[in-house]
Short mmCIF file of C-alpha atoms in Angstrom, two decimals:
data_model
loop_
_atom_site.label_atom_id
_atom_site.label_comp_id
_atom_site.label_asym_id
_atom_site.label_seq_id
_atom_site.Cartn_x
_atom_site.Cartn_y
_atom_site.Cartn_z
CA MET A 1 23.19 -1.81 24.71
CA THR A 2 19.96 0.99 24.22
CA LYS A 3 18.94 1.44 20.65
CA ASN A 4 17.84 4.98 19.95
CA TYR A 5 17.03 4.98 16.31
CA VAL A 6 14.57 3.49 13.83
CA LEU A 7 14.21 3.43 10.00
CA GLY A 8 11.63 4.02 7.95
CA LEU A 9 11.40 3.08 4.10
CA ASP A 10 9.05 4.55 1.90
CA ILE A 11 8.59 2.75 -1.39
CA GLY A 12 6.89 5.71 -3.34
CA THR A 13 5.37 6.28 -6.76
CA THR A 14 8.92 7.83 -8.26
CA SER A 15 11.49 7.22 -5.58
CA ALA A 16 12.63 5.17 -2.41
CA LYS A 17 13.12 7.30 0.43
CA ALA A 18 14.68 5.92 3.54
CA VAL A 19 14.61 8.18 6.78
CA LEU A 20 16.59 7.52 10.04
CA PHE A 21 14.69 8.93 12.91
CA GLN A 22 15.70 9.03 16.88
CA LYS A 23 12.69 7.53 18.92
CA ASN A 24 11.44 11.02 19.48
CA GLY A 25 10.43 11.64 15.66
CA ARG A 26 13.81 14.18 15.32
CA VAL A 27 15.23 13.07 11.66
CA VAL A 28 18.71 11.97 11.70
CA SER A 29 19.56 11.68 7.96
CA GLU A 30 17.73 10.78 4.98
CA ASN A 31 18.36 9.46 1.63
CA GLU A 32 16.28 9.09 -1.48
CA ASN A 33 16.59 7.27 -4.97
CA ALA A 34 14.58 7.69 -7.92
CA TYR A 35 13.17 5.23 -10.74
CA PRO A 36 11.87 5.94 -14.16
CA VAL A 37 8.28 5.03 -15.15
CA TYR A 38 7.64 3.52 -18.61
CA HIS A 39 4.81 4.00 -21.04
CA PRO A 40 5.17 1.35 -23.53
CA ASN A 41 1.66 2.17 -24.86
CA PRO A 42 -0.79 4.80 -24.57
CA SER A 43 -2.48 4.93 -20.85
CA TRP A 44 0.34 2.06 -19.82
CA VAL A 45 2.32 3.00 -16.83
CA GLU A 46 4.82 0.55 -15.61
CA GLN A 47 8.14 0.12 -13.65
CA ASP A 48 10.94 -2.35 -13.26
CA PRO A 49 10.67 -4.12 -9.91
CA VAL A 50 14.72 -4.87 -10.07
CA GLU A 51 15.34 -1.18 -10.43
CA ILE A 52 13.19 -0.20 -7.56
CA GLU A 53 14.74 -2.75 -5.34
CA LYS A 54 17.99 -1.26 -6.18
CA ALA A 55 16.58 2.12 -5.52
CA ALA A 56 15.51 0.89 -2.16
CA LEU A 57 18.57 -0.95 -1.03
CA SER A 58 20.34 2.25 -2.27
CA ALA A 59 18.45 4.72 -0.24
CA ILE A 60 18.44 2.61 2.96
CA ALA A 61 22.46 2.02 2.93
CA GLY A 62 22.90 6.08 2.12
CA ALA A 63 20.67 6.83 5.13
CA VAL A 64 22.78 4.95 7.21
CA GLN A 65 26.08 6.00 5.99
CA LYS A 66 24.85 9.95 5.89
CA SER A 67 24.26 9.23 9.67
CA GLY A 68 27.47 8.55 10.79
CA ILE A 69 25.99 6.52 13.24
CA ASN A 70 26.67 2.52 14.27
CA LYS A 71 24.28 0.36 12.46
CA GLU A 72 24.09 -1.73 15.56
CA ASP A 73 22.12 1.38 17.32
CA ILE A 74 19.31 0.68 15.10
CA LEU A 75 16.00 -0.74 16.45
CA CYS A 76 14.30 -1.82 13.30
CA VAL A 77 13.23 -0.83 9.83
CA GLY A 78 9.51 -0.25 9.35
CA ILE A 79 7.87 -0.54 5.30
CA SER A 80 5.87 1.82 3.64
CA SER A 81 4.65 1.52 0.13
CA ALA A 82 2.41 3.01 -2.42
CA MET A 83 -0.89 0.97 -3.03
CA HIS A 84 -2.62 -0.66 -6.23
CA SER A 85 0.96 -1.93 -7.94
CA LEU A 86 0.52 -5.44 -9.42
CA ILE A 87 3.74 -7.76 -10.70
CA CYS A 88 3.23 -11.23 -11.92
CA ILE A 89 6.00 -14.22 -10.33
CA ASN A 90 6.72 -17.25 -11.89
CA GLU A 91 7.04 -20.49 -10.13
CA GLN A 92 11.09 -19.59 -9.66
CA HIS A 93 9.78 -16.45 -7.83
CA GLU A 94 10.97 -14.38 -10.43
CA ALA A 95 9.10 -11.32 -11.80
CA ILE A 96 7.74 -11.41 -15.33
CA SER A 97 6.04 -8.61 -15.69
CA PRO A 98 6.78 -5.05 -15.14
CA SER A 99 5.19 -3.35 -12.01
CA ILE A 100 2.05 -2.03 -13.12
CA THR A 101 1.41 1.08 -11.08
CA TRP A 102 -1.92 2.91 -9.68
CA ALA A 103 -1.75 5.19 -12.72
CA ASP A 104 -1.93 2.85 -15.52
CA GLY A 105 -5.03 3.39 -17.54
CA ARG A 106 -5.30 -0.32 -19.79
CA SER A 107 -8.15 -1.63 -17.94
CA VAL A 108 -10.86 1.15 -18.90
CA ASP A 109 -13.31 -0.95 -20.66
CA GLN A 110 -13.13 -3.57 -18.01
CA THR A 111 -13.74 -1.13 -15.22
CA ASN A 112 -16.79 0.03 -16.93
CA ARG A 113 -18.19 -3.19 -17.80
CA LEU A 114 -17.73 -4.19 -13.99
CA LYS A 115 -19.37 -1.04 -12.61
CA GLU A 116 -22.25 -2.22 -14.77
CA THR A 117 -22.52 -5.64 -13.60
CA ILE A 118 -21.10 -6.72 -10.26
CA GLY A 119 -19.05 -3.60 -9.38
CA LYS A 120 -21.14 -2.35 -6.52
CA ASP A 121 -21.40 -5.35 -4.92
CA ILE A 122 -17.46 -5.89 -4.85
CA PHE A 123 -16.92 -2.32 -3.52
CA LEU A 124 -19.22 -2.69 -0.58
CA GLN A 125 -17.26 -5.78 0.21
CA THR A 126 -13.67 -4.47 -0.53
CA GLY A 127 -13.86 -1.06 0.01
CA THR A 128 -12.06 -0.59 -3.10
CA PRO A 129 -13.47 1.70 -5.67
CA ILE A 130 -13.90 0.02 -9.05
CA HIS A 131 -11.22 2.09 -11.31
CA PRO A 132 -8.19 1.25 -13.60
CA MET A 133 -5.91 1.94 -10.37
CA SER A 134 -7.08 -1.39 -8.79
CA PRO A 135 -5.12 -4.75 -9.41
CA LEU A 136 -8.44 -6.21 -9.78
CA THR A 137 -9.20 -4.46 -12.91
CA LYS A 138 -5.86 -4.94 -14.28
CA LEU A 139 -6.27 -8.78 -13.88
CA ILE A 140 -9.44 -8.50 -15.27
CA TRP A 141 -7.50 -6.74 -18.18
CA MET A 142 -4.87 -9.47 -18.40
CA LYS A 143 -7.41 -12.53 -18.28
CA GLU A 144 -9.48 -11.03 -21.22
CA THR A 145 -6.51 -10.12 -23.38
CA GLY A 146 -4.48 -13.16 -22.81
CA TYR A 147 -1.54 -11.45 -21.54
CA GLN A 148 1.22 -13.82 -21.18
CA PRO A 149 2.77 -13.15 -17.64
CA TYR A 150 -0.86 -13.60 -16.28
CA ILE A 151 -1.16 -16.94 -18.10
CA ASN A 152 2.26 -18.27 -16.70
CA ALA A 153 2.00 -16.51 -13.19
CA ALA A 154 2.37 -18.49 -10.12
CA LYS A 155 1.70 -15.64 -8.05
CA PHE A 156 0.34 -11.85 -7.91
CA ILE A 157 1.92 -9.65 -6.03
CA SER A 158 2.54 -5.87 -5.09
CA ILE A 159 5.96 -3.75 -4.78
CA LYS A 160 6.54 -4.23 -1.28
CA GLU A 161 5.59 -7.82 -1.65
CA TYR A 162 8.00 -8.20 -4.02
CA LEU A 163 10.87 -6.67 -1.76
CA LEU A 164 10.07 -9.12 0.89
CA LEU A 165 9.98 -11.98 -1.41
CA LYS A 166 13.90 -10.69 -2.45
CA TRP A 167 14.89 -10.08 0.86
CA PHE A 168 13.31 -12.87 3.22
CA GLY A 169 11.92 -15.54 0.78
CA THR A 170 8.25 -15.16 1.91
CA TYR A 171 4.79 -14.22 0.42
CA ILE A 172 2.99 -11.84 2.92
CA VAL A 173 1.15 -8.98 2.27
CA ASP A 174 -0.22 -5.94 5.05
CA TYR A 175 -3.85 -5.67 5.58
CA ALA A 176 -3.91 -2.27 4.06
CA VAL A 177 -1.77 -3.10 0.68
CA ALA A 178 -4.34 -6.21 0.29
CA SER A 179 -7.28 -3.81 0.92
CA ALA A 180 -6.14 -1.68 -2.01
CA SER A 181 -6.05 -4.54 -4.50
CA GLY A 182 -9.70 -4.83 -4.40
CA LEU A 183 -9.47 -8.33 -3.90
CA PHE A 184 -9.67 -8.38 -0.13
CA ASN A 185 -12.63 -8.24 2.33
CA ILE A 186 -12.42 -5.48 4.54
CA HIS A 187 -15.33 -6.86 7.19
CA THR A 188 -13.88 -10.58 7.15
CA PHE A 189 -9.98 -9.54 6.48
CA GLN A 190 -9.94 -12.73 3.95
CA TRP A 191 -9.66 -12.54 0.09
CA GLU A 192 -13.40 -11.75 -1.34
CA ASP A 193 -14.60 -14.89 -3.40
CA THR A 194 -16.29 -12.63 -5.59
CA ALA A 195 -13.61 -10.55 -6.65
CA LEU A 196 -11.22 -13.51 -7.03
CA ALA A 197 -13.94 -15.07 -9.35
CA ALA A 198 -13.96 -11.93 -11.49
CA ALA A 199 -10.12 -11.65 -11.74
CA GLY A 200 -10.04 -15.38 -12.65
CA ILE A 201 -7.44 -16.46 -10.17
CA SER A 202 -7.71 -18.26 -6.70
CA SER A 203 -6.54 -17.22 -3.01
CA ASP A 204 -3.40 -19.76 -3.20
CA GLN A 205 -1.96 -17.26 -6.17
CA LEU A 206 -2.17 -14.40 -3.48
CA SER A 207 0.34 -13.59 -0.51
CA LYS A 208 -0.96 -14.27 3.15
CA PRO A 209 -2.49 -11.34 4.84
CA VAL A 210 -0.66 -10.49 7.99
CA PRO A 211 -0.81 -7.44 10.51
CA SER A 212 1.24 -4.43 10.39
CA THR A 213 3.33 -5.54 13.08
CA GLU A 214 4.26 -8.75 11.14
CA ILE A 215 8.35 -9.39 11.67
CA CYS A 216 10.78 -10.64 8.81
CA GLN A 217 13.88 -11.37 10.28
CA GLY A 218 17.34 -12.77 9.05
CA LEU A 219 19.22 -10.98 6.00
CA GLU A 220 21.60 -12.80 4.12
CA VAL A 221 25.31 -11.73 4.78
CA GLU A 222 25.77 -10.12 1.41
CA LEU A 223 22.46 -8.44 1.63
CA ALA A 224 23.01 -7.37 5.00
CA ASP A 225 26.25 -5.67 3.84
CA LYS A 226 24.40 -3.78 0.74
CA LEU A 227 21.79 -2.23 3.18
CA ASN A 228 24.58 -1.20 5.67
CA LEU A 229 22.51 -2.91 8.60
CA PRO A 230 23.26 -5.72 10.73
CA GLN A 231 22.04 -9.54 9.76
CA ASP A 232 19.39 -9.92 12.44
CA ILE A 233 17.60 -6.51 12.37
CA PRO A 234 13.70 -6.68 12.51
CA PHE A 235 11.71 -5.73 9.06
CA VAL A 236 8.17 -5.04 10.23
CA ILE A 237 5.79 -5.12 7.36
CA GLY A 238 4.14 -2.02 8.02
CA SER A 239 1.41 -0.66 5.91
CA SER A 240 0.75 1.40 2.85
CA ASP A 241 1.49 4.85 2.95
CA GLY A 242 -1.81 6.52 3.20
CA PRO A 243 -2.70 5.40 6.93
CA LEU A 244 1.13 5.85 7.48
CA ALA A 245 0.77 9.20 6.36
CA ASN A 246 -2.10 9.83 8.77
CA LEU A 247 0.02 7.89 11.56
CA GLY A 248 2.99 9.68 10.98
CA ILE A 249 1.36 13.21 11.27
CA GLY A 250 -0.88 12.22 14.34
CA ALA A 251 -4.11 12.09 12.41
CA ILE A 252 -5.42 9.11 13.93
CA ASN A 253 -8.34 10.03 16.34
CA PRO A 254 -12.01 10.74 15.13
CA GLY A 255 -12.17 14.17 13.36
CA ASP A 256 -8.07 14.25 12.58
CA VAL A 257 -7.78 14.34 8.66
CA ALA A 258 -4.78 14.41 6.97
CA LEU A 259 -3.99 16.14 3.65
CA THR A 260 -1.35 14.77 1.66
CA ILE A 261 -0.23 16.00 -1.76
CA GLY A 262 3.03 14.64 -3.21
CA THR A 263 2.81 13.60 -6.74
CA SER A 264 -0.66 12.74 -6.65
CA GLY A 265 -2.95 13.33 -3.39
CA ALA A 266 -5.24 12.25 -0.75
CA ILE A 267 -7.39 13.16 2.06
CA ARG A 268 -7.76 10.70 4.86
CA GLN A 269 -9.61 9.91 7.92
CA MET A 270 -9.00 7.00 10.74
CA ALA A 271 -12.52 5.19 11.44
CA SER A 272 -12.98 2.37 14.44
CA LYS A 273 -15.23 0.66 11.61
CA PRO A 274 -15.57 -0.12 8.05
CA GLU A 275 -17.97 2.58 6.32
CA THR A 276 -19.02 2.02 2.49
CA ASP A 277 -21.88 3.29 0.71
CA GLU A 278 -23.41 2.90 -2.68
CA LEU A 279 -22.37 6.11 -4.17
CA GLN A 280 -18.94 4.46 -4.20
CA GLU A 281 -17.27 8.04 -3.71
CA ILE A 282 -14.48 7.11 -1.13
CA PHE A 283 -11.96 4.32 -0.31
CA CYS A 284 -12.22 2.18 3.07
CA TYR A 285 -9.18 -0.06 3.86
CA GLY A 286 -8.46 -2.02 6.53
CA VAL A 287 -5.23 -1.13 8.32
CA THR A 288 -5.55 -3.45 11.61
CA GLU A 289 -8.21 -5.64 12.77
CA ASN A 290 -9.89 -2.82 14.79
CA LEU A 291 -8.77 0.15 12.26
CA TRP A 292 -9.72 1.16 9.26
CA ILE A 293 -8.94 4.07 6.87
CA MET A 294 -11.32 6.16 4.91
CA GLY A 295 -10.73 8.73 2.13
CA GLY A 296 -10.26 9.44 -1.38
CA PRO A 297 -7.34 9.80 -3.74
CA THR A 298 -6.91 12.62 -6.43
CA ASN A 299 -4.39 11.45 -9.57
CA ASN A 300 -3.50 15.18 -9.73
CA GLY A 301 -1.41 16.71 -7.05
CA GLY A 302 2.25 17.85 -7.31
CA ILE A 303 2.32 16.45 -10.86
CA VAL A 304 -0.19 19.68 -11.84
CA PHE A 305 2.31 22.32 -10.53
CA GLN A 306 5.08 20.15 -12.35
CA TRP A 307 2.97 20.17 -15.66
CA LEU A 308 2.35 24.04 -15.00
CA LYS A 309 6.56 24.50 -14.44
CA ASP A 310 7.12 22.86 -17.62
CA VAL A 311 4.35 24.44 -19.72
CA LEU A 312 4.73 28.09 -18.50
CA GLY A 313 7.75 28.80 -17.01
CA GLU A 314 10.36 27.26 -19.60
CA LYS A 315 12.25 30.73 -19.64
CA GLU A 316 11.96 31.35 -15.80
CA VAL A 317 13.14 27.89 -15.13
CA GLU A 318 16.37 28.46 -17.30
CA GLN A 319 16.92 31.49 -15.41
CA ALA A 320 16.37 29.89 -11.86
CA LEU A 321 18.77 27.24 -12.47
CA ALA A 322 21.30 29.61 -13.74
CA ASN A 323 21.21 31.56 -10.21
CA GLY A 324 20.67 28.50 -8.15
CA THR A 325 17.04 29.40 -7.39
CA SER A 326 14.02 26.60 -7.15
CA ALA A 327 11.65 26.80 -10.29
CA TYR A 328 9.09 25.97 -8.28
CA ASP A 329 9.51 29.01 -5.85
CA LEU A 330 9.90 31.23 -8.39
CA LEU A 331 6.38 30.00 -10.09
CA THR A 332 5.05 30.31 -6.72
CA ASN A 333 6.20 33.93 -6.29
CA HIS A 334 4.56 34.42 -9.60
CA ALA A 335 1.31 33.24 -8.11
CA LYS A 336 1.54 35.15 -4.83
CA GLY A 337 1.00 38.53 -6.64
CA VAL A 338 -2.70 37.21 -7.82
CA LYS A 339 -5.59 37.59 -5.57
CA PRO A 340 -7.33 34.34 -4.39
CA GLY A 341 -9.78 33.40 -6.91
CA ALA A 342 -7.14 34.24 -9.85
CA GLU A 343 -9.53 36.75 -10.75
CA GLY A 344 -12.38 34.61 -11.82
CA LEU A 345 -10.21 31.83 -13.58
CA LEU A 346 -10.97 28.26 -12.32
CA PHE A 347 -8.88 25.00 -13.31
CA LEU A 348 -9.90 21.75 -13.24
CA PRO A 349 -6.88 19.62 -12.61
CA PHE A 350 -7.88 16.25 -14.24
CA LEU A 351 -4.47 15.95 -16.11
CA ASN A 352 -4.27 12.39 -15.47
CA GLY A 353 -8.04 11.36 -15.42
CA GLU A 354 -9.50 11.27 -12.09
CA ARG A 355 -9.97 8.98 -9.07
CA ALA A 356 -12.09 10.47 -5.96
CA PRO A 357 -14.86 11.55 -5.78
CA TYR A 358 -15.84 10.97 -9.52
CA TRP A 359 -13.61 7.72 -10.43
CA ASP A 360 -13.60 8.76 -13.95
CA ALA A 361 -10.23 8.03 -16.17
CA ASN A 362 -11.77 9.77 -19.18
CA ALA A 363 -11.80 13.31 -17.05
CA ARG A 364 -9.70 15.73 -18.50
CA GLY A 365 -8.28 19.19 -17.22
CA SER A 366 -9.73 22.47 -18.39
CA PHE A 367 -9.29 26.18 -17.48
CA ILE A 368 -12.61 27.80 -17.03
CA GLY A 369 -13.12 31.67 -17.52
CA LEU A 370 -10.07 32.63 -19.55
CA THR A 371 -10.04 36.16 -20.65
CA LEU A 372 -7.56 38.54 -22.46
CA SER A 373 -6.75 40.11 -19.13
CA HIS A 374 -5.51 36.65 -17.53
CA LYS A 375 -1.53 36.40 -17.53
CA LYS A 376 0.69 33.09 -16.66
CA GLU A 377 0.47 33.99 -12.93
CA HIS A 378 -3.17 33.83 -13.12
CA MET A 379 -2.96 30.27 -14.47
CA ILE A 380 -0.64 29.31 -11.98
CA ARG A 381 -2.55 30.30 -9.15
CA ALA A 382 -5.69 28.87 -10.72
CA GLY A 383 -3.80 25.71 -11.00
CA LEU A 384 -2.67 25.23 -7.40
CA GLU A 385 -6.20 26.47 -6.13
CA GLY A 386 -7.73 23.60 -8.55
CA VAL A 387 -5.81 20.86 -6.66
CA ILE A 388 -6.92 22.12 -3.63
CA PHE A 389 -10.80 22.55 -4.65
CA SER A 390 -10.19 18.94 -5.98
CA MET A 391 -9.18 17.92 -2.55
CA TYR A 392 -11.78 19.63 -0.97
CA SER A 393 -14.64 17.92 -3.12
CA ILE A 394 -13.47 14.92 -1.52
CA GLY A 395 -13.29 16.05 1.37
CA GLN A 396 -17.14 17.15 1.34
CA ALA A 397 -17.43 13.00 0.44
CA LEU A 398 -15.53 11.85 3.41
CA GLU A 399 -17.40 14.33 5.47
CA ARG A 400 -20.59 12.52 4.90
CA LEU A 401 -19.52 9.25 6.03
CA ALA A 402 -16.98 10.26 8.68
CA GLY A 403 -18.10 13.12 9.90
CA GLU A 404 -17.01 16.95 10.18
CA PRO A 405 -13.20 17.32 10.45
CA THR A 406 -11.78 18.67 13.80
CA GLN A 407 -8.26 19.16 12.69
CA ILE A 408 -6.48 19.12 9.46
CA PHE A 409 -3.01 18.13 9.16
CA ALA A 410 -1.00 18.71 6.02
CA SER A 411 2.04 16.39 4.78
CA GLY A 412 3.98 15.45 1.66
CA GLY A 413 6.00 17.78 -0.67
CA PHE A 414 3.47 20.55 -0.85
CA ALA A 415 3.67 21.13 2.68
CA ARG A 416 7.20 23.02 1.89
CA SER A 417 4.86 25.43 0.30
CA PRO A 418 3.49 28.53 2.36
CA LEU A 419 1.09 29.72 -0.33
CA TRP A 420 -0.58 26.15 -0.93
CA LEU A 421 -0.92 25.67 2.49
CA GLN A 422 -2.60 29.07 3.11
CA ILE A 423 -5.00 28.31 0.05
CA VAL A 424 -6.14 24.81 1.90
CA ALA A 425 -6.68 26.92 4.99
CA ASP A 426 -8.43 29.49 3.22
CA MET A 427 -10.52 26.65 1.41
CA PHE A 428 -11.29 24.79 4.26
CA GLY A 429 -11.90 27.62 6.66
CA GLN A 430 -9.66 25.86 9.41
CA ASP A 431 -6.59 25.69 10.84
CA VAL A 432 -4.01 23.64 9.18
CA HIS A 433 -0.89 21.87 11.10
CA VAL A 434 2.45 21.14 9.96
CA PRO A 435 5.03 18.88 11.21
CA VAL A 436 8.80 19.43 10.88
CA SER A 437 9.37 16.52 8.77
CA HIS A 438 7.37 16.30 5.45
CA GLN A 439 8.37 12.27 5.52
CA SER A 440 5.03 11.39 7.61
CA SER A 441 4.77 7.89 5.57
CA ALA A 442 8.29 6.83 6.77
CA TRP A 443 7.76 8.10 10.33
CA GLY A 444 4.40 6.35 10.50
CA ALA A 445 6.29 2.87 9.23
CA ALA A 446 9.00 3.57 11.45
CA TRP A 447 6.37 3.95 14.81
CA PHE A 448 4.67 0.70 13.61
CA GLY A 449 8.14 -1.06 13.86
CA LEU A 450 8.61 0.42 17.52
CA TYR A 451 4.95 -0.71 18.26
CA ALA A 452 5.58 -4.17 17.22
CA LEU A 453 8.79 -4.38 19.22
CA GLY A 454 6.80 -3.34 22.23
CA GLU A 455 9.03 0.08 22.38
CA VAL A 456 5.86 2.15 22.59
CA PRO A 457 2.30 1.35 24.00
CA SER A 458 0.04 2.27 21.23
CA LEU A 459 -0.33 3.76 17.90
CA SER A 460 -1.86 6.89 19.29
CA ALA A 461 1.27 7.69 21.48
CA ILE A 462 2.82 8.96 18.15
CA LYS A 463 0.95 11.87 18.95
CA GLU A 464 3.77 13.14 21.37
CA HIS A 465 6.74 12.29 19.20
CA ILE A 466 5.84 14.31 16.01
CA PRO A 467 7.88 17.57 15.93
CA MET A 468 5.48 20.44 14.72
CA SER A 469 6.29 23.26 12.28
CA SER A 470 3.68 25.64 12.30
CA THR A 471 0.01 26.29 12.06
CA ILE A 472 -1.71 28.45 9.40
CA VAL A 473 -4.49 30.20 10.05
CA PRO A 474 -7.29 30.73 7.64
CA ASN A 475 -8.58 34.04 6.30
CA ALA A 476 -12.32 34.37 6.67
CA ASN A 477 -12.79 36.68 3.78
CA HIS A 478 -10.92 34.32 1.22
CA HIS A 479 -12.69 31.51 2.88
CA ALA A 480 -16.04 33.00 1.84
CA LEU A 481 -14.81 33.76 -1.71
CA TYR A 482 -13.47 30.22 -2.02
CA GLN A 483 -16.99 29.05 -0.84
CA GLU A 484 -18.63 30.83 -3.46
CA LEU A 485 -16.58 29.96 -6.48
CA TYR A 486 -16.45 26.27 -5.24
CA GLN A 487 -20.26 25.97 -5.93
CA THR A 488 -19.46 26.72 -9.80
CA TYR A 489 -16.31 24.47 -9.52
CA SER A 490 -18.33 21.66 -8.02
CA GLU A 491 -20.74 21.81 -11.20
CA LEU A 492 -18.24 22.18 -13.69
CA TYR A 493 -17.15 18.19 -13.92
CA PHE A 494 -21.08 17.23 -14.21
CA SER A 495 -21.39 19.94 -17.19
CA LEU A 496 -18.17 18.59 -19.00
CA LYS A 497 -18.59 14.99 -18.33
CA PRO A 498 -20.57 14.07 -21.62
CA HIS A 499 -17.60 15.42 -23.59
CA PHE A 500 -14.63 13.90 -21.80
CA GLN A 501 -15.43 10.50 -23.20
CA THR A 502 -15.19 11.79 -26.88
CA LEU A 503 -11.88 13.67 -26.22
CA ALA A 504 -10.42 10.41 -24.30
CA ALA A 505 -11.28 8.50 -27.14
CA PHE A 506 -9.67 10.68 -29.33
CA GLN A 507 -6.89 10.96 -27.64
CA ARG A 508 -6.01 7.35 -27.41
CA GLY A 509 -6.69 6.80 -31.35
CA SER A 510 -9.98 5.30 -30.98
CA SER A 511 -12.86 6.07 -33.29
CA VAL A 512 -15.09 9.16 -32.32
CA LYS A 513 -18.73 8.74 -32.04
#
């Protein structure tokens, strides 16, 4: 029997998404289940791994059920996951800590001290910037504060590893998720001794690094029934969401740049060799033994739009909901009426600190240039532009190491906004290519599954199986305007940086000196 379908599971920051594809890349069905985020202390960001597993189970079962196809027609499941999560596991293979996410900021002090000592050396070996997002700095925090789950832990794993442990009883981790831990050497593809020593752990307490084509098979009967899948269906370990988004959108050749904005955002480019430098502005993670991904993430993507909605759109949101209209569409329509540049209003979008290219957890958001003539619509437009200015600044750092982009591909939830896509095209001064499906990480995971099973000849062959929706063409006049404004934008962070630490300390309830 010919099997014509493949399933991609994407474990994201706020939800688990399962997408069922035909082998040509057409989406058959999809199902998404959200899970909460907890903040037990200021700057702590945690999730319950049990809740995430339940959401993943339900997402897969729902996608299969919605499709109406025979589950026996599904070739395999490929897995994508967000990076930088950390869970402490005991000898009984149970989670004894929450899943601490990339957004957690408890290790700011440890990060700053590491930067002042051996941080640069660790970065050059691991490609992971020294920042509170990484499991490395979280582990140092655990060690220094006597965090009880750390003391009692037998293993330290990510959320994807947790699912594989629960479903297949194995401790394995793909190269990209391992790379994002700050504990993995991207030159040797082994755990990095210097980082392990700083974290106070041994390599035995981490999973076995394996290629993205590693296959797990043999579900228990009860679990297979919950998933609505055959017992013997292959699960291919896949990779992290970043490289899989590049793969799933076709940005795999030199010069192909993927720009993704979901809750957070990132701009990335594949490379045939690892590149790091002492400026430490961008990451470099291993994907396969001959493929690396370079780029930078921003903490502040769609979350900025959500904040704008919550703060500026209360009455409009109520009205939109009453009329069955999307609140986001309503706010975007407000911003459409404002000319590019928001009449001289700039927004630094650092509402959640910032990662690339500054790696500054103390960075804070700011409106610059406010006047009495500015209204709500100007603030919305400046907010959307500020996110793209941030992405552009990361792109400048990436271009320095990876070369000038030749094609830009857009993915993530923001790709459904024509206005936001036009801002990208205008700011970068290049065409922006948009796929039909915005679930690029899930399609990348599914393709890795097909590749692992020998169903497709190569990773790059995916380019022929990505249905594209549109190409957004830049406006030359708008590009010139954005280039001029960027000169001011790029200097604002450094002008305000001395004050961010004071404000951040005040917000954390610390003493202000």
